[in-house]
Coordinates of C-alpha atoms and ligand atoms in Angstrom, one line a residue:
M1 CA -9.7 20.2 -5.0
L2 CA -9.0 16.5 -4.5
L3 CA -9.7 16.1 -0.8
T4 CA -11.5 12.7 -0.6
M5 CA -11.4 9.4 -2.4
E6 CA -14.7 10.4 -4.0
D7 CA -13.0 13.4 -5.4
Y8 CA -10.4 11.2 -7.1
R9 CA -13.2 9.0 -8.5
S10 CA -15.1 12.0 -9.8
R11 CA -12.0 13.4 -11.4
A12 CA -11.2 10.0 -13.0
R13 CA -14.8 10.0 -14.5
K14 CA -14.0 13.3 -16.1
V15 CA -10.6 12.5 -17.6
L16 CA -11.3 8.8 -18.8
P17 CA -13.5 7.8 -21.7
R18 CA -16.7 6.3 -20.3
F19 CA -15.8 2.8 -21.4
V20 CA -12.6 2.9 -19.5
F21 CA -14.0 4.5 -16.3
E22 CA -16.8 2.0 -16.2
F23 CA -14.5 -0.9 -16.8
V24 CA -12.5 0.3 -13.7
D25 CA -15.5 1.3 -11.6
G26 CA -18.0 -1.3 -12.5
G27 CA -18.9 -4.5 -10.9
A28 CA -20.7 -7.7 -12.0
E29 CA -24.3 -7.9 -13.1
H30 CA -26.5 -5.9 -10.7
E31 CA -23.5 -4.6 -8.7
S32 CA -25.1 -5.8 -5.5
C33 CA -21.9 -7.1 -4.3
L34 CA -20.1 -4.0 -5.2
Q35 CA -22.7 -2.1 -3.1
A36 CA -22.5 -4.6 -0.2
N37 CA -18.7 -4.1 0.1
R38 CA -19.3 -0.4 0.9
D39 CA -22.5 -0.8 2.9
D40 CA -21.0 -3.4 5.2
F41 CA -17.9 -1.3 5.9
E42 CA -20.1 1.8 6.7
R43 CA -22.2 -0.3 9.1
I44 CA -19.2 -1.0 11.3
R45 CA -18.8 1.7 13.8
L46 CA -15.6 2.2 15.7
T47 CA -16.3 2.7 19.3
P48 CA -13.3 5.0 20.4
R49 CA -11.2 4.7 23.5
V50 CA -10.2 7.8 25.4
L51 CA -7.2 9.0 27.4
R52 CA -4.7 6.7 25.7
D53 CA -1.2 7.8 24.6
T54 CA -1.4 8.2 20.8
R55 CA 1.5 10.5 20.3
E56 CA 3.2 7.8 18.0
V57 CA 1.0 5.8 15.8
D58 CA 2.7 2.7 14.3
A59 CA 1.2 2.2 11.0
S60 CA 3.7 -0.5 9.8
V61 CA 3.0 -4.1 9.5
E62 CA 5.3 -7.1 9.4
V63 CA 4.7 -9.5 6.4
Y64 CA 6.8 -12.5 5.6
G65 CA 9.9 -10.9 7.2
S66 CA 9.4 -7.6 5.5
T67 CA 8.1 -4.3 7.0
W68 CA 5.4 -2.5 5.1
R69 CA 5.4 1.2 6.1
Q70 CA 1.7 1.4 5.7
P71 CA -1.1 -1.3 6.3
F72 CA -2.1 -1.4 2.7
A73 CA -0.6 -2.5 -0.6
L74 CA -1.7 -2.2 -4.2
A75 CA -3.9 -5.1 -5.4
P76 CA -3.4 -6.6 -8.9
T77 CA -5.4 -4.9 -11.7
G78 CA -5.3 -5.9 -15.3
L79 CA -5.2 -3.6 -18.3
N80 CA -3.7 -0.7 -16.3
G81 CA -2.2 0.5 -19.6
V82 CA -5.7 1.5 -20.6
V83 CA -6.1 3.9 -17.8
R84 CA -2.5 5.3 -18.5
P85 CA 0.2 4.0 -20.8
G86 CA 3.0 2.7 -18.6
G87 CA 0.4 2.4 -15.8
D88 CA 1.8 -0.8 -14.2
G89 CA 5.3 0.8 -13.8
M90 CA 3.8 4.0 -12.4
L91 CA 1.8 1.9 -9.7
A92 CA 4.9 -0.2 -8.9
R93 CA 7.1 3.0 -8.5
A94 CA 4.6 4.8 -6.4
A95 CA 4.2 1.7 -4.1
A96 CA 7.9 1.3 -3.8
E97 CA 8.2 5.0 -2.7
M98 CA 5.5 4.5 -0.2
G99 CA 7.2 1.3 1.2
V100 CA 4.4 -1.1 0.4
P101 CA 4.2 -3.9 -2.2
F102 CA 2.7 -3.7 -5.6
V103 CA 1.1 -6.8 -7.1
L104 CA 1.4 -7.2 -10.8
S105 CA -1.4 -8.8 -12.6
T106 CA -1.1 -11.7 -15.0
A107 CA -3.1 -9.4 -17.3
S108 CA -0.6 -6.6 -17.0
N109 CA 0.5 -4.5 -20.0
Q110 CA 4.1 -4.3 -19.1
R111 CA 6.5 -7.1 -18.7
A112 CA 7.2 -8.3 -15.2
E113 CA 11.0 -7.6 -15.6
E114 CA 10.4 -4.0 -16.9
V115 CA 8.0 -3.3 -14.1
R116 CA 10.6 -4.3 -11.5
A117 CA 13.2 -2.2 -13.1
I118 CA 10.9 0.9 -13.2
A119 CA 9.9 0.5 -9.5
G120 CA 13.6 1.0 -8.6
G121 CA 13.4 -1.0 -5.4
G122 CA 10.6 -2.1 -3.1
E123 CA 8.7 -5.3 -3.2
Q124 CA 6.7 -6.5 -6.2
W125 CA 4.5 -9.5 -6.0
L126 CA 3.0 -11.5 -9.0
Q127 CA -0.6 -12.4 -9.3
L128 CA -1.3 -15.6 -11.2
Y129 CA -4.2 -16.6 -13.4
V130 CA -3.7 -20.2 -14.4
M131 CA -5.0 -20.9 -17.9
Q132 CA -5.6 -24.2 -19.7
D133 CA -2.2 -24.1 -21.2
R134 CA -0.3 -24.4 -18.0
R135 CA 2.9 -23.7 -19.6
L136 CA 2.0 -20.0 -19.6
A137 CA 1.8 -20.0 -15.9
E138 CA 5.0 -22.0 -15.5
Q139 CA 6.8 -19.6 -17.7
L140 CA 5.5 -16.5 -15.9
V141 CA 6.3 -17.8 -12.5
R142 CA 9.8 -18.8 -13.5
R143 CA 10.3 -15.2 -15.0
A144 CA 9.0 -13.6 -11.8
R145 CA 11.2 -15.7 -9.7
T146 CA 14.3 -14.8 -11.7
A147 CA 13.3 -11.1 -11.8
G148 CA 13.1 -11.0 -7.9
Y149 CA 9.4 -11.0 -7.3
R150 CA 8.8 -11.7 -3.7
A151 CA 5.4 -13.4 -3.4
L152 CA 3.0 -15.2 -5.6
V153 CA -0.8 -14.5 -5.4
L154 CA -3.0 -17.2 -7.0
T155 CA -6.3 -15.7 -7.9
A156 CA -9.0 -18.4 -7.3
D157 CA -12.2 -16.5 -8.0
V158 CA -12.1 -16.2 -11.8
P159 CA -12.9 -19.8 -13.1
V160 CA -14.8 -17.7 -15.7
G161 CA -15.0 -14.0 -16.2
G162 CA -17.7 -12.1 -14.4
R163 CA -20.4 -10.5 -16.5
R164 CA -20.2 -6.8 -16.2
W165 CA -23.1 -5.2 -17.9
R166 CA -21.6 -1.8 -18.1
D167 CA -18.8 -3.2 -20.2
V168 CA -21.3 -5.0 -22.4
R169 CA -23.4 -1.8 -22.9
N170 CA -20.3 0.3 -23.7
G171 CA -19.1 -2.2 -26.2
F172 CA -15.9 -2.8 -24.3
S173 CA -14.7 -6.2 -25.0
M174 CA -11.6 -8.2 -25.7
P175 CA -10.3 -8.3 -28.3
F176 CA -10.8 -4.5 -28.5
R177 CA -12.8 -3.1 -31.4
V178 CA -13.5 0.5 -32.0
T179 CA -17.2 0.8 -32.3
P180 CA -19.0 4.1 -33.2
R181 CA -19.9 4.5 -29.5
I182 CA -16.3 4.0 -28.4
A183 CA -15.1 6.5 -31.1
W184 CA -17.5 9.0 -29.9
D185 CA -16.5 8.3 -26.2
V186 CA -12.8 8.8 -27.1
A187 CA -13.3 11.9 -29.1
R188 CA -14.7 13.7 -26.0
R189 CA -11.5 12.8 -24.0
P190 CA -8.7 14.2 -26.2
G191 CA -6.2 14.2 -23.4
W192 CA -6.6 10.4 -22.9
A193 CA -6.7 9.8 -26.7
L194 CA -3.3 11.7 -27.2
R195 CA -1.7 9.7 -24.4
M196 CA -2.8 6.5 -25.8
L197 CA -1.7 7.3 -29.3
S198 CA 1.8 8.2 -28.0
G199 CA 1.9 5.2 -25.6
G200 CA 0.9 2.4 -28.1
S201 CA -1.9 0.0 -27.7
P202 CA -1.8 -2.0 -24.5
R203 CA -1.0 -5.6 -24.9
F204 CA -0.9 -8.5 -22.5
V205 CA 2.8 -8.8 -22.8
N206 CA 3.4 -11.4 -20.0
L207 CA 1.4 -14.1 -21.7
A208 CA 3.8 -14.7 -24.6
E209 CA 5.6 -18.0 -24.3
Q210 CA 9.0 -16.5 -25.2
P211 CA 10.3 -13.2 -24.0
G212 CA 9.9 -10.8 -26.8
E213 CA 7.4 -12.9 -28.6
S214 CA 4.2 -11.0 -29.3
L215 CA 0.9 -12.8 -29.4
S216 CA -1.9 -11.3 -31.4
M217 CA -4.6 -9.4 -29.6
E218 CA -7.1 -12.1 -30.5
V219 CA -5.0 -14.9 -29.0
Q220 CA -4.3 -12.9 -25.8
A221 CA -7.9 -12.0 -25.4
S222 CA -9.1 -15.6 -25.8
L223 CA -6.4 -16.9 -23.4
L224 CA -7.6 -14.5 -20.8
A225 CA -11.3 -14.5 -21.3
R226 CA -12.1 -18.0 -22.2
S227 CA -9.3 -20.2 -21.2
M228 CA -9.2 -20.3 -17.5
D229 CA -8.2 -23.7 -16.1
R230 CA -11.4 -24.9 -14.4
S231 CA -9.7 -28.1 -13.5
L232 CA -7.6 -26.4 -11.0
T233 CA -8.1 -27.9 -7.5
W234 CA -6.4 -28.0 -4.0
D235 CA -4.1 -30.7 -5.4
S236 CA -2.8 -28.3 -8.0
L237 CA -1.2 -26.3 -5.3
R238 CA 1.5 -29.0 -5.2
W239 CA 2.3 -28.2 -8.8
L240 CA 2.5 -24.5 -8.0
R241 CA 4.7 -25.2 -5.0
S242 CA 7.1 -27.1 -7.2
L243 CA 7.6 -23.9 -9.2
W244 CA 7.6 -21.3 -6.4
G245 CA 9.5 -21.5 -3.2
G246 CA 8.5 -18.1 -1.8
P247 CA 5.3 -17.0 -0.1
L248 CA 2.2 -18.2 -1.8
L249 CA -1.1 -16.5 -1.2
L250 CA -4.6 -17.4 -2.3
K251 CA -6.8 -14.5 -3.4
G252 CA -10.6 -14.8 -3.6
V253 CA -11.4 -16.8 -0.5
L254 CA -14.7 -16.1 1.2
H255 CA -15.7 -19.4 2.7
R256 CA -14.2 -20.3 6.2
E257 CA -13.8 -24.0 5.1
D258 CA -11.7 -22.9 2.1
A259 CA -9.6 -20.9 4.5
V260 CA -9.0 -24.0 6.5
L261 CA -8.2 -26.0 3.4
A262 CA -5.8 -23.4 2.2
A263 CA -3.9 -23.4 5.5
R264 CA -3.9 -27.2 5.4
H265 CA -2.5 -27.2 1.9
G266 CA 0.5 -25.1 2.8
V267 CA -0.7 -21.8 1.5
D268 CA 1.2 -18.9 3.3
G269 CA -1.5 -16.3 3.3
L270 CA -5.2 -15.5 2.3
I271 CA -6.7 -12.5 0.7
V272 CA -10.4 -12.4 1.6
S273 CA -11.8 -10.9 -1.6
N274 CA -14.8 -10.9 -3.9
H275 CA -12.7 -9.3 -6.6
G276 CA -14.1 -5.9 -5.8
G277 CA -17.6 -7.1 -6.7
R278 CA -16.6 -8.0 -10.2
Q279 CA -17.2 -11.7 -10.2
L280 CA -20.0 -13.5 -8.3
D281 CA -22.6 -10.8 -7.8
A282 CA -24.4 -12.8 -5.1
A283 CA -21.2 -13.1 -3.0
P284 CA -21.0 -11.6 0.5
S285 CA -18.9 -8.6 1.2
S286 CA -15.3 -9.4 2.1
I287 CA -15.6 -7.5 5.4
S288 CA -18.7 -9.5 6.5
V289 CA -16.9 -12.9 6.2
L290 CA -13.5 -11.7 7.6
P291 CA -14.3 -12.5 11.3
G292 CA -15.3 -16.0 10.6
I293 CA -12.2 -16.6 8.3
V294 CA -9.9 -15.2 10.9
D295 CA -11.4 -17.4 13.5
A296 CA -11.1 -20.5 11.4
V297 CA -7.5 -19.8 10.5
A298 CA -6.7 -19.2 14.1
G299 CA -3.5 -17.4 13.5
R300 CA -1.8 -20.1 11.4
I301 CA -1.4 -17.8 8.4
P302 CA -1.9 -14.1 7.9
V303 CA -5.3 -13.0 6.6
F304 CA -5.5 -10.0 4.3
L305 CA -8.6 -8.4 2.8
D306 CA -9.6 -6.3 -0.3
S307 CA -12.9 -5.1 -1.8
G308 CA -14.4 -1.9 -0.9
V309 CA -11.5 -0.3 1.1
R310 CA -11.9 3.4 0.6
S311 CA -10.7 5.1 3.7
G312 CA -8.4 5.0 6.7
A313 CA -11.4 4.0 8.8
D314 CA -12.0 1.0 6.5
I315 CA -8.4 -0.1 7.1
V316 CA -8.9 0.3 10.9
R317 CA -12.1 -1.7 10.6
A318 CA -10.5 -4.5 8.7
Q319 CA -7.5 -4.7 11.2
A320 CA -9.9 -4.6 14.2
L321 CA -11.6 -7.6 12.7
G322 CA -8.4 -9.4 12.3
A323 CA -6.8 -8.5 8.9
R324 CA -3.1 -8.0 8.9
A325 CA -3.4 -5.4 6.2
V326 CA -5.5 -4.6 3.1
F327 CA -5.2 -4.2 -0.6
I328 CA -6.7 -1.5 -2.6
G329 CA -7.8 -1.8 -6.3
R330 CA -9.8 1.0 -7.8
P331 CA -8.6 3.9 -5.5
A332 CA -5.1 3.5 -6.9
L333 CA -6.5 3.4 -10.5
Y334 CA -8.5 6.6 -9.8
G335 CA -5.1 8.2 -8.7
L336 CA -3.4 6.8 -11.8
A337 CA -6.1 8.3 -14.1
C338 CA -5.9 11.7 -12.3
G339 CA -2.1 12.1 -12.2
G340 CA 0.0 9.1 -13.1
A341 CA 2.5 8.0 -10.6
R342 CA 2.0 11.2 -8.6
G343 CA -1.8 10.7 -8.5
V344 CA -1.2 7.2 -7.2
A345 CA 1.1 8.6 -4.6
D346 CA -1.4 11.3 -3.6
V347 CA -4.1 8.6 -3.2
M348 CA -1.8 6.5 -1.0
R349 CA -1.0 9.6 1.1
L350 CA -4.6 10.4 1.6
L351 CA -5.2 6.9 2.9
A352 CA -2.1 7.0 5.1
E353 CA -3.1 10.3 6.7
D354 CA -6.7 9.2 7.1
Y355 CA -5.5 5.9 8.7
E356 CA -3.3 7.8 11.3
R357 CA -6.0 10.3 12.2
T358 CA -8.6 7.5 12.6
M359 CA -6.3 5.5 14.8
I360 CA -5.7 8.5 17.0
L361 CA -9.4 9.4 17.2
S362 CA -10.3 5.9 18.0
G363 CA -7.6 5.7 20.7
S364 CA -5.2 3.2 19.2
A365 CA -1.5 3.5 18.6
S366 CA -1.1 0.2 16.7
A367 CA -3.2 -2.4 14.9
R368 CA -2.7 -4.7 17.8
Q369 CA -4.4 -2.2 20.2
A370 CA -7.2 -1.5 17.6
R371 CA -7.9 -5.2 17.7
A372 CA -7.8 -5.5 21.4
S373 CA -10.1 -2.5 21.9
W374 CA -12.6 -3.8 19.2
E375 CA -16.1 -3.9 20.5
P376 CA -19.1 -4.5 18.2
A377 CA -21.3 -1.5 18.1
G378 CA -24.6 -0.7 16.3
Q379 CA -25.9 -3.2 13.8
P380 CA -23.7 -6.3 13.6
V381 CA -22.5 -7.1 10.1
Q382 CA -23.7 -10.6 10.0
Ligands
FNR1 C1 -9.2 -6.1 -10.7 N1 -8.9 -7.2 -10.0 C2 -8.1 -8.2 -10.3 N2 -7.6 -9.2 -9.6 C3 -6.8 -10.1 -10.0 O1 -6.4 -11.0 -9.2 N3 -6.3 -10.0 -11.2 C4 -6.6 -9.1 -12.1 O2 -6.1 -8.9 -13.3 C5 -7.5 -8.1 -11.7 N4 -7.9 -7.1 -12.5 C6 -8.7 -6.0 -12.0 C7 -9.0 -5.0 -12.9 C8 -9.8 -3.9 -12.4 C9 -10.0 -2.7 -13.2 C10 -10.2 -4.0 -11.0 C11 -11.0 -2.8 -10.5 C12 -10.0 -5.0 -10.2 C13 -9.4 -7.2 -8.6 C14 -8.5 -6.6 -7.6 O3 -7.3 -7.3 -7.4 C15 -9.1 -6.4 -6.2 O4 -9.5 -7.6 -5.7 C16 -10.3 -5.4 -6.2 O5 -10.1 -4.3 -7.0 C17 -10.5 -4.9 -4.8 O6 -11.5 -4.1 -4.7 P1 -11.5 -2.5 -4.7 O7 -10.4 -2.0 -3.8 O8 -11.4 -2.1 -6.1 O9 -12.8 -2.1 -4.2

């Protein structure tokens, strides 16, 4: 029975080849950041308030003039097509049905236009990696604008790819090569293998310069893995602004001074994130730095959080500490692995129910009330 997020994770482990599961599940190096993301959430205890009217819990949040029905959205994840062919579209559709945004990764395996069509409504946002050849970013942003994407998320914490030892050990690399170990791994997961055979090999289709153009896997891999533009600075935001008039968010901010700089440079929102523990292994957990960032930003722009959110209680914790809403990465991918779009919807429903129950138990009918009732208990996070 799939009752908890951990159940979905265990099922994903059973249905995916090991190299795929570990690509999704793993973190950088010693995975100490990955662990800290969870530990620091668990350390935060929610002191309940009693005898308050919680007949109606309002889970919705207002973001850039839109109403999200739930206080979470789907974080951008690359290579979703390796978890399930058509994975980007499935995630987008499930999110649209839930009334929350889906963020499409630059490293997606379906074209931005196609994903928007499959979603059949709702909000899609685009996550941007800026590579040395800046024309790629310019072209992608223009296409997203034309296709009706609502917000742009610039990911700032991947000046270079994190070193994930599990991927190295499993022989999972880009460009993809079938090693004896991977062949053995795949042979033990025939269901996944059949799906991949019928779905075609996943490609980074959004990186081609021209629509319809297909870059070789080698070129795509080197673009993503080795060609990040490390000359990107705060001044580069002006260049991005000239391409994009809608909400612009910065993802991967952990330092309060960067939060202040972002607000000063006209960024419309921050995603406090350590990339789910996949980049700088020595980085602090997102939740531990959230209060400092919320304080520094002082309400000028909304602050969001991702990395380690696994339950409704985690969402309440983040909101109590000042996040407008959260993004989830791996949990949606566990759902995708377990049951495609339906699996993603099931995971989101689990989170939504969990959130509502946690709010009622802690005596809050809205995020605002949760924040107002917040009282540190037990061991402080920092
Ligand atoms: C990611 N993440 C990510 N972020 C991003 O900006 N662009 C990307 O292409 C990817 N790709 C990606 C792939 C996979 C498999 C994972 C697990 C994550 C990071 C993602 O957006 C988010 O920050 C984390 O996943 C949040 O942490 P949790 O919810 O997975 O703990």
